[in-house]
Amino acid sequence: MNITFCCAETKSEPWLVGLRAALPAAQVDLWQPGAPPADHAVVWAPPQQFFDEQPQLKGVFNIGAGVDALLKLRLPPQAVVVRLDDAGMSVQMAEYVCHAVIRHFREFDAYEAAMRAGQWSYRKPRRRADFAVGVMGLGVLGERVARALQMFEFPVNGWSRSAKSIDGVRSFCGAEQFNDFLAATQVLVNLLPLTPETRDIMNRETLSQLQPGGYVINVARGAHLVDEDLIALIDSGHLSGATLDVFRTEPLPSDHPFWQHPQITLTPHTSARTLREESIAQIAGKILALEQGYCVAGIVDPVRGY
Ligand code: NDP
Ligand code: OXD
């Protein structure tokens, strides 16, 4: 069995070593133009030329959860596309989102600024019951985040395509319940995949429906958010701020207004990192399962887009 590895922005050598160790019977090579045909590919943001030269692939394993960039390419029609299925990402996402929600809820930025200014002062505690957190997307990551938030006793709403039954999470589904979900939400967390249906989903009209003083946490993709609409709603006072991990252009251009906005907290697309060891173990297991004719979790539906 031949495996080809083509991952932009990733140090290839440790991945090749890990994949060879996990699949000792396979030939695992770094892809180069003109490379021989492989059975399976392990990829992140490959060029179109990669698929044009590898039309026989049986499996394409994405070393991330989001497949939006991959699905823009012309893929071999028979190849199954498999996304990373947690592989250590959901706990990181739960950490990141809980940290952002709690930092905002407990006003730790204001306390830090006051202490730095030499002021020992108290703020009125906020009511947890007024801080409903709404998680858009209740998949592998969103469900874990919703469960984690519940541990801190925040009211939690969730919105997905299909109805969910998660203990303690108020479930909303489909376009028809989107407005009710927004109106019931104070802190909006985005964990949707980027698809034609979800692009620009956080815009002036939708974000205006959040409760006054609402807060936005975007950890999915930059193109879910209309940047200027977010800024306008924060500046008008309807929203109180945002924590953003993902951007339309990454790295975030140096002249982007997000950099300087005092109510926006930024991180460089790091809320849930791909962990090499966990990912290699998962991908190797799935390659072997597919080769033996078994079904595997995490197969992407190209029509649905996730
Ligand atoms: P999943 O595919 O497991 O879950 C997607 C969820 O979104 C599902 O609950 C799905 O509903 C829901 N959904 C999809 N389309 C719609 C729609 N049109 N309306 C309502 N709900 C919808 O994805 P993951 O949880 O694994 O990952 C989510 C995203 O997080 C990734 O696509 C990626 O973009 C981003 N990500 C970001 C990272 C970072 O570091 N910032 C790291 C990893 C991922 P249903 O359950 O009904 O199908
Ligand atoms: C992913 C990501 O999709 O890191 O896995 O953004």
Coordinates of C-alpha atoms and ligand atoms in Angstrom, one line a residue:
M1 CA 0.0 0.0 0.0
N2 CA 1.3 3.5 -0.9
I3 CA 0.6 6.6 1.1
T4 CA 1.4 10.1 -0.1
F5 CA 1.7 13.1 2.3
C6 CA 1.0 16.6 1.1
C7 CA 0.5 19.1 3.9
A8 CA 1.2 22.8 3.4
E9 CA 2.5 24.7 6.4
T10 CA 3.4 21.5 8.2
K11 CA 6.8 20.0 9.0
S12 CA 6.7 16.8 7.0
E13 CA 9.5 14.8 8.5
P14 CA 7.9 14.0 11.9
W15 CA 4.6 13.1 10.2
L16 CA 6.4 10.8 7.7
V17 CA 8.3 9.1 10.6
G18 CA 5.1 8.7 12.6
L19 CA 3.0 7.3 9.7
R20 CA 5.8 4.9 8.7
A21 CA 5.9 3.6 12.3
A22 CA 2.1 3.3 12.5
L23 CA 1.8 1.6 9.1
P24 CA 5.0 -0.5 8.8
A25 CA 3.7 -2.5 5.8
A26 CA 3.0 0.7 3.8
Q27 CA 5.3 2.8 1.6
V28 CA 4.9 6.4 2.9
D29 CA 6.4 9.3 0.9
L30 CA 6.3 13.0 0.7
W31 CA 4.4 14.0 -2.4
Q32 CA 6.3 15.8 -5.1
P33 CA 5.1 16.7 -8.6
G34 CA 5.4 13.6 -10.7
A35 CA 5.3 11.2 -7.7
P36 CA 4.0 7.7 -8.4
P37 CA 0.3 6.9 -7.8
A38 CA -0.7 6.3 -4.1
D39 CA -3.6 4.5 -2.5
H40 CA -4.3 7.0 0.2
A41 CA -3.3 10.6 0.8
V42 CA -2.8 12.5 4.0
V43 CA -3.3 16.2 3.3
W44 CA -3.8 19.8 4.4
A45 CA -4.4 22.5 1.8
P46 CA -2.8 20.6 -1.1
P47 CA -2.6 22.3 -4.5
Q48 CA -5.1 21.2 -7.3
Q49 CA -2.1 19.7 -9.1
F50 CA -1.8 17.1 -6.3
F51 CA -5.3 15.7 -7.1
D52 CA -4.8 16.1 -10.8
E53 CA -1.8 13.8 -10.6
Q54 CA -3.4 11.4 -8.2
P55 CA -6.7 10.5 -9.7
Q56 CA -6.7 6.9 -8.4
L57 CA -6.8 7.8 -4.7
K58 CA -9.1 5.7 -2.5
G59 CA -8.9 7.8 0.6
V60 CA -8.0 11.4 1.3
F61 CA -7.3 12.1 5.0
N62 CA -7.5 15.7 6.1
I63 CA -5.3 16.6 9.1
G64 CA -7.9 19.0 10.4
A65 CA -11.6 18.9 11.2
G66 CA -12.6 21.6 8.7
V67 CA -12.7 20.5 5.0
D68 CA -13.8 23.8 3.5
A69 CA -10.4 24.4 1.7
L70 CA -10.3 20.8 0.5
L71 CA -13.8 20.8 -0.9
K72 CA -12.9 23.8 -3.1
L73 CA -10.7 21.5 -5.2
R74 CA -11.7 19.0 -7.9
L75 CA -11.3 15.7 -6.0
P76 CA -11.2 12.2 -7.5
P77 CA -14.9 11.2 -7.4
Q78 CA -14.3 7.7 -6.0
A79 CA -12.1 8.9 -3.1
V80 CA -13.6 9.1 0.4
V81 CA -12.7 12.3 2.2
V82 CA -12.1 11.7 5.9
R83 CA -11.8 14.6 8.4
L84 CA -10.1 14.4 11.8
D85 CA -12.6 13.2 14.3
D86 CA -11.6 15.0 17.5
A87 CA -8.1 13.5 17.9
G88 CA -7.5 15.7 20.9
M89 CA -9.1 18.8 19.5
S90 CA -12.4 18.8 21.4
V91 CA -10.8 19.2 24.8
Q92 CA -8.7 22.1 23.5
M93 CA -11.8 23.8 22.1
A94 CA -13.7 23.3 25.3
E95 CA -10.8 24.9 27.2
Y96 CA -10.5 27.8 24.9
V97 CA -14.3 28.6 24.8
C98 CA -14.8 28.2 28.5
H99 CA -11.8 30.4 29.1
A100 CA -13.2 33.1 26.8
V101 CA -16.7 32.9 28.3
I102 CA -15.5 33.0 31.9
R103 CA -13.0 35.8 31.2
H104 CA -15.9 37.8 29.8
F105 CA -18.5 36.8 32.4
R106 CA -16.2 37.5 35.3
E107 CA -14.9 40.7 33.8
F108 CA -11.3 39.6 34.3
D109 CA -10.0 42.2 31.8
A110 CA -11.5 45.0 33.7
Y111 CA -10.1 43.6 37.0
E112 CA -6.6 43.2 35.5
A113 CA -6.7 46.8 34.2
A114 CA -7.8 48.1 37.5
M115 CA -5.1 46.2 39.5
R116 CA -2.5 47.4 37.1
A117 CA -3.6 50.9 37.8
G118 CA -3.2 50.3 41.5
Q119 CA -7.0 50.1 42.2
W120 CA -8.4 47.6 44.6
S121 CA -12.1 47.7 43.5
Y122 CA -15.1 45.4 43.1
R123 CA -17.6 45.1 40.3
K124 CA -21.2 43.9 40.9
P125 CA -21.3 40.1 40.2
R126 CA -23.2 39.3 37.1
R127 CA -26.2 36.9 37.1
R128 CA -25.2 33.6 35.6
A129 CA -28.9 33.0 34.6
D130 CA -28.6 36.1 32.3
F131 CA -25.6 34.6 30.5
A132 CA -27.1 32.1 28.1
V133 CA -24.3 30.8 25.9
G134 CA -25.5 29.7 22.4
V135 CA -23.3 27.2 20.5
M136 CA -23.8 27.2 16.8
G137 CA -22.8 23.7 15.5
L138 CA -23.2 20.7 17.8
G139 CA -20.9 18.3 16.1
V140 CA -17.7 16.7 17.5
L141 CA -16.4 20.0 18.8
G142 CA -19.6 22.0 19.5
E143 CA -21.2 19.2 21.7
R144 CA -18.0 18.9 23.8
V145 CA -18.0 22.7 24.2
A146 CA -21.7 22.8 25.2
R147 CA -21.2 20.1 27.8
A148 CA -18.1 21.8 29.2
L149 CA -20.0 25.1 29.5
Q150 CA -22.8 23.4 31.4
M151 CA -20.3 22.4 34.1
F152 CA -20.0 26.0 35.0
E153 CA -23.8 26.2 35.2
F154 CA -24.3 28.7 32.3
P155 CA -27.6 28.2 30.5
V156 CA -26.6 26.6 27.2
N157 CA -28.4 26.7 23.9
G158 CA -27.4 24.8 20.8
W159 CA -28.2 25.2 17.2
S160 CA -27.6 22.5 14.5
R161 CA -29.1 21.2 11.3
S162 CA -30.8 18.2 12.9
A163 CA -32.4 18.2 16.4
K164 CA -30.1 17.1 19.3
S165 CA -30.9 15.7 22.7
I166 CA -28.0 16.7 25.0
D167 CA -28.8 16.8 28.7
G168 CA -29.2 20.3 29.9
V169 CA -28.7 21.9 26.4
R170 CA -31.7 23.6 24.9
S171 CA -31.7 22.4 21.3
F172 CA -32.7 24.6 18.3
C173 CA -32.5 23.3 14.8
G174 CA -32.8 24.4 11.2
A175 CA -33.3 27.8 9.6
E176 CA -36.8 28.1 11.1
Q177 CA -35.5 28.1 14.7
F178 CA -32.4 30.2 14.1
N179 CA -34.0 33.5 15.2
D180 CA -35.3 32.0 18.4
F181 CA -31.9 30.6 19.1
L182 CA -30.3 34.0 18.6
A183 CA -32.9 35.8 20.7
A184 CA -32.3 33.4 23.6
T185 CA -28.5 33.9 23.5
Q186 CA -26.1 36.3 25.2
V187 CA -22.8 34.8 24.2
L188 CA -22.6 33.3 20.7
V189 CA -20.0 30.6 20.1
N190 CA -19.5 29.6 16.4
L191 CA -18.5 26.0 15.7
L192 CA -20.1 25.5 12.4
P193 CA -18.3 24.1 9.3
L194 CA -17.8 26.7 6.5
T195 CA -20.3 25.8 3.8
P196 CA -22.3 27.8 1.3
E197 CA -25.1 27.8 3.8
T198 CA -23.0 29.1 6.7
R199 CA -20.7 31.6 5.0
D200 CA -21.4 35.1 6.4
I201 CA -23.9 33.7 8.9
M202 CA -22.8 36.2 11.6
N203 CA -23.8 39.5 10.1
R204 CA -25.6 42.7 11.0
E205 CA -29.0 41.1 10.8
T206 CA -28.3 38.0 12.8
L207 CA -25.9 39.5 15.4
S208 CA -28.5 42.3 16.1
Q209 CA -30.8 39.6 17.3
L210 CA -28.5 38.6 20.2
Q211 CA -29.5 39.9 23.6
P212 CA -28.2 43.4 24.3
G213 CA -24.6 43.4 25.5
G214 CA -24.1 40.1 23.5
Y215 CA -20.7 38.7 22.9
V216 CA -19.2 36.7 20.0
I217 CA -16.7 33.9 20.1
N218 CA -15.6 32.7 16.6
V219 CA -13.5 29.6 16.6
A220 CA -14.7 28.1 13.3
R221 CA -13.8 30.0 10.2
G222 CA -13.2 33.7 9.5
A223 CA -15.7 33.7 6.5
H224 CA -18.6 32.9 8.9
L225 CA -18.3 36.5 10.2
V226 CA -18.9 39.8 8.4
D227 CA -16.1 41.8 10.1
E228 CA -17.4 45.3 9.5
D229 CA -20.9 44.3 10.9
L230 CA -19.3 43.0 14.1
I231 CA -17.3 46.2 14.6
A232 CA -20.4 48.4 13.9
L233 CA -22.5 46.5 16.4
I234 CA -19.7 46.7 19.1
D235 CA -19.2 50.4 18.4
S236 CA -23.0 51.0 18.6
G237 CA -23.0 49.3 22.0
H238 CA -25.4 46.5 21.0
L239 CA -22.6 44.0 21.4
S240 CA -20.0 44.2 24.2
G241 CA -17.1 42.5 22.4
A242 CA -15.7 39.4 20.8
T243 CA -13.0 36.8 21.0
L244 CA -11.8 35.8 17.6
D245 CA -9.5 32.9 16.7
V246 CA -10.1 32.7 12.9
F247 CA -10.1 35.3 10.2
R248 CA -11.0 35.8 6.5
T249 CA -7.3 36.3 5.7
E250 CA -4.8 34.5 7.9
P251 CA -2.4 35.8 9.1
L252 CA -4.7 38.7 9.9
P253 CA -3.4 41.7 7.7
S254 CA -1.5 44.2 9.8
D255 CA -3.9 47.1 8.9
H256 CA -7.1 45.2 9.9
P257 CA -9.1 47.2 12.5
F258 CA -9.5 44.1 14.7
W259 CA -5.9 44.5 15.8
Q260 CA -6.5 47.7 17.6
H261 CA -10.1 47.3 18.8
P262 CA -10.1 47.4 22.6
Q263 CA -13.2 45.2 22.9
I264 CA -11.9 42.4 20.6
T265 CA -9.5 39.7 21.9
L266 CA -7.5 37.9 19.2
T267 CA -5.6 34.6 19.0
P268 CA -3.8 33.3 15.8
H269 CA -6.0 30.3 14.8
T270 CA -4.9 28.2 17.8
S271 CA -8.0 27.3 19.7
A272 CA -7.7 23.6 18.8
R273 CA -4.5 22.5 17.3
T274 CA -3.9 19.3 15.3
L275 CA -2.0 17.0 17.6
R276 CA 0.4 14.9 15.6
E277 CA 0.5 11.7 17.6
E278 CA -3.3 11.4 18.1
S279 CA -3.9 12.3 14.5
I280 CA -1.4 9.7 13.1
A281 CA -2.9 7.0 15.3
Q282 CA -6.4 7.9 14.1
I283 CA -5.5 8.2 10.4
A284 CA -3.5 4.9 10.4
G285 CA -6.3 3.1 12.1
K286 CA -8.8 4.3 9.5
I287 CA -6.6 3.5 6.6
L288 CA -6.3 -0.1 7.8
A289 CA -10.0 -0.3 8.4
L290 CA -10.8 1.0 5.0
E291 CA -8.4 -1.4 3.4
Q292 CA -10.2 -4.2 5.2
G293 CA -13.5 -3.0 3.9
Y294 CA -14.8 -1.5 7.1
C295 CA -16.7 1.8 7.4
V296 CA -14.9 4.6 9.4
A297 CA -16.2 7.6 11.3
G298 CA -15.6 11.1 10.0
I299 CA -16.4 10.5 6.3
V300 CA -17.3 13.9 4.7
D301 CA -20.4 14.3 2.6
P302 CA -19.3 16.5 -0.2
V303 CA -22.8 17.6 -1.0
R304 CA -23.5 18.7 2.6
G305 CA -20.0 20.3 2.7
Y306 CA -18.9 18.8 6.1
Ligands
NDP1 P1 -18.8 18.6 12.7 O1 -19.0 18.4 11.3 O2 -18.6 17.5 13.7 O3 -20.1 19.4 13.3 C1 -20.7 20.4 12.5 C2 -22.0 20.9 13.2 O4 -22.5 22.0 12.5 C3 -23.1 19.8 13.3 O5 -23.8 19.8 14.5 C4 -24.0 20.3 12.1 O6 -25.4 19.9 12.3 C5 -23.9 21.8 12.2 N1 -24.3 22.4 11.0 C6 -23.7 22.3 9.7 N2 -24.3 23.0 8.8 C7 -25.3 23.7 9.5 C8 -26.4 24.5 9.1 N3 -26.5 25.0 7.8 N4 -27.2 25.0 10.0 C9 -27.2 24.5 11.3 N5 -26.2 23.7 11.7 C10 -25.3 23.3 10.9 O7 -17.6 19.7 12.9 P2 -16.6 19.9 14.1 O8 -17.4 20.1 15.4 O9 -15.6 18.8 14.1 O10 -15.9 21.2 13.7 C11 -16.6 22.4 13.4 C12 -15.6 23.4 12.7 O11 -14.7 23.9 13.6 C13 -14.8 22.9 11.6 O12 -15.5 22.7 10.4 C14 -13.7 23.9 11.5 O13 -14.1 24.9 10.6 C15 -13.6 24.5 12.9 N6 -12.4 24.2 13.6 C16 -11.6 25.2 14.0 C17 -10.4 25.0 14.7 C18 -9.6 26.1 15.2 O14 -8.5 25.8 15.7 N7 -10.1 27.3 15.2 C19 -10.0 23.6 14.9 C20 -10.9 22.6 14.4 C21 -12.0 22.9 13.8 P3 -25.8 18.3 12.3 O15 -25.3 17.8 13.6 O16 -27.3 18.4 12.3 O17 -25.2 17.7 11.1
OXD2 C1 -9.2 22.5 11.6 C2 -8.5 23.7 12.0 O1 -10.2 22.6 10.8 O2 -7.4 23.6 12.7 O3 -8.8 21.4 12.1 O4 -8.9 24.8 11.7

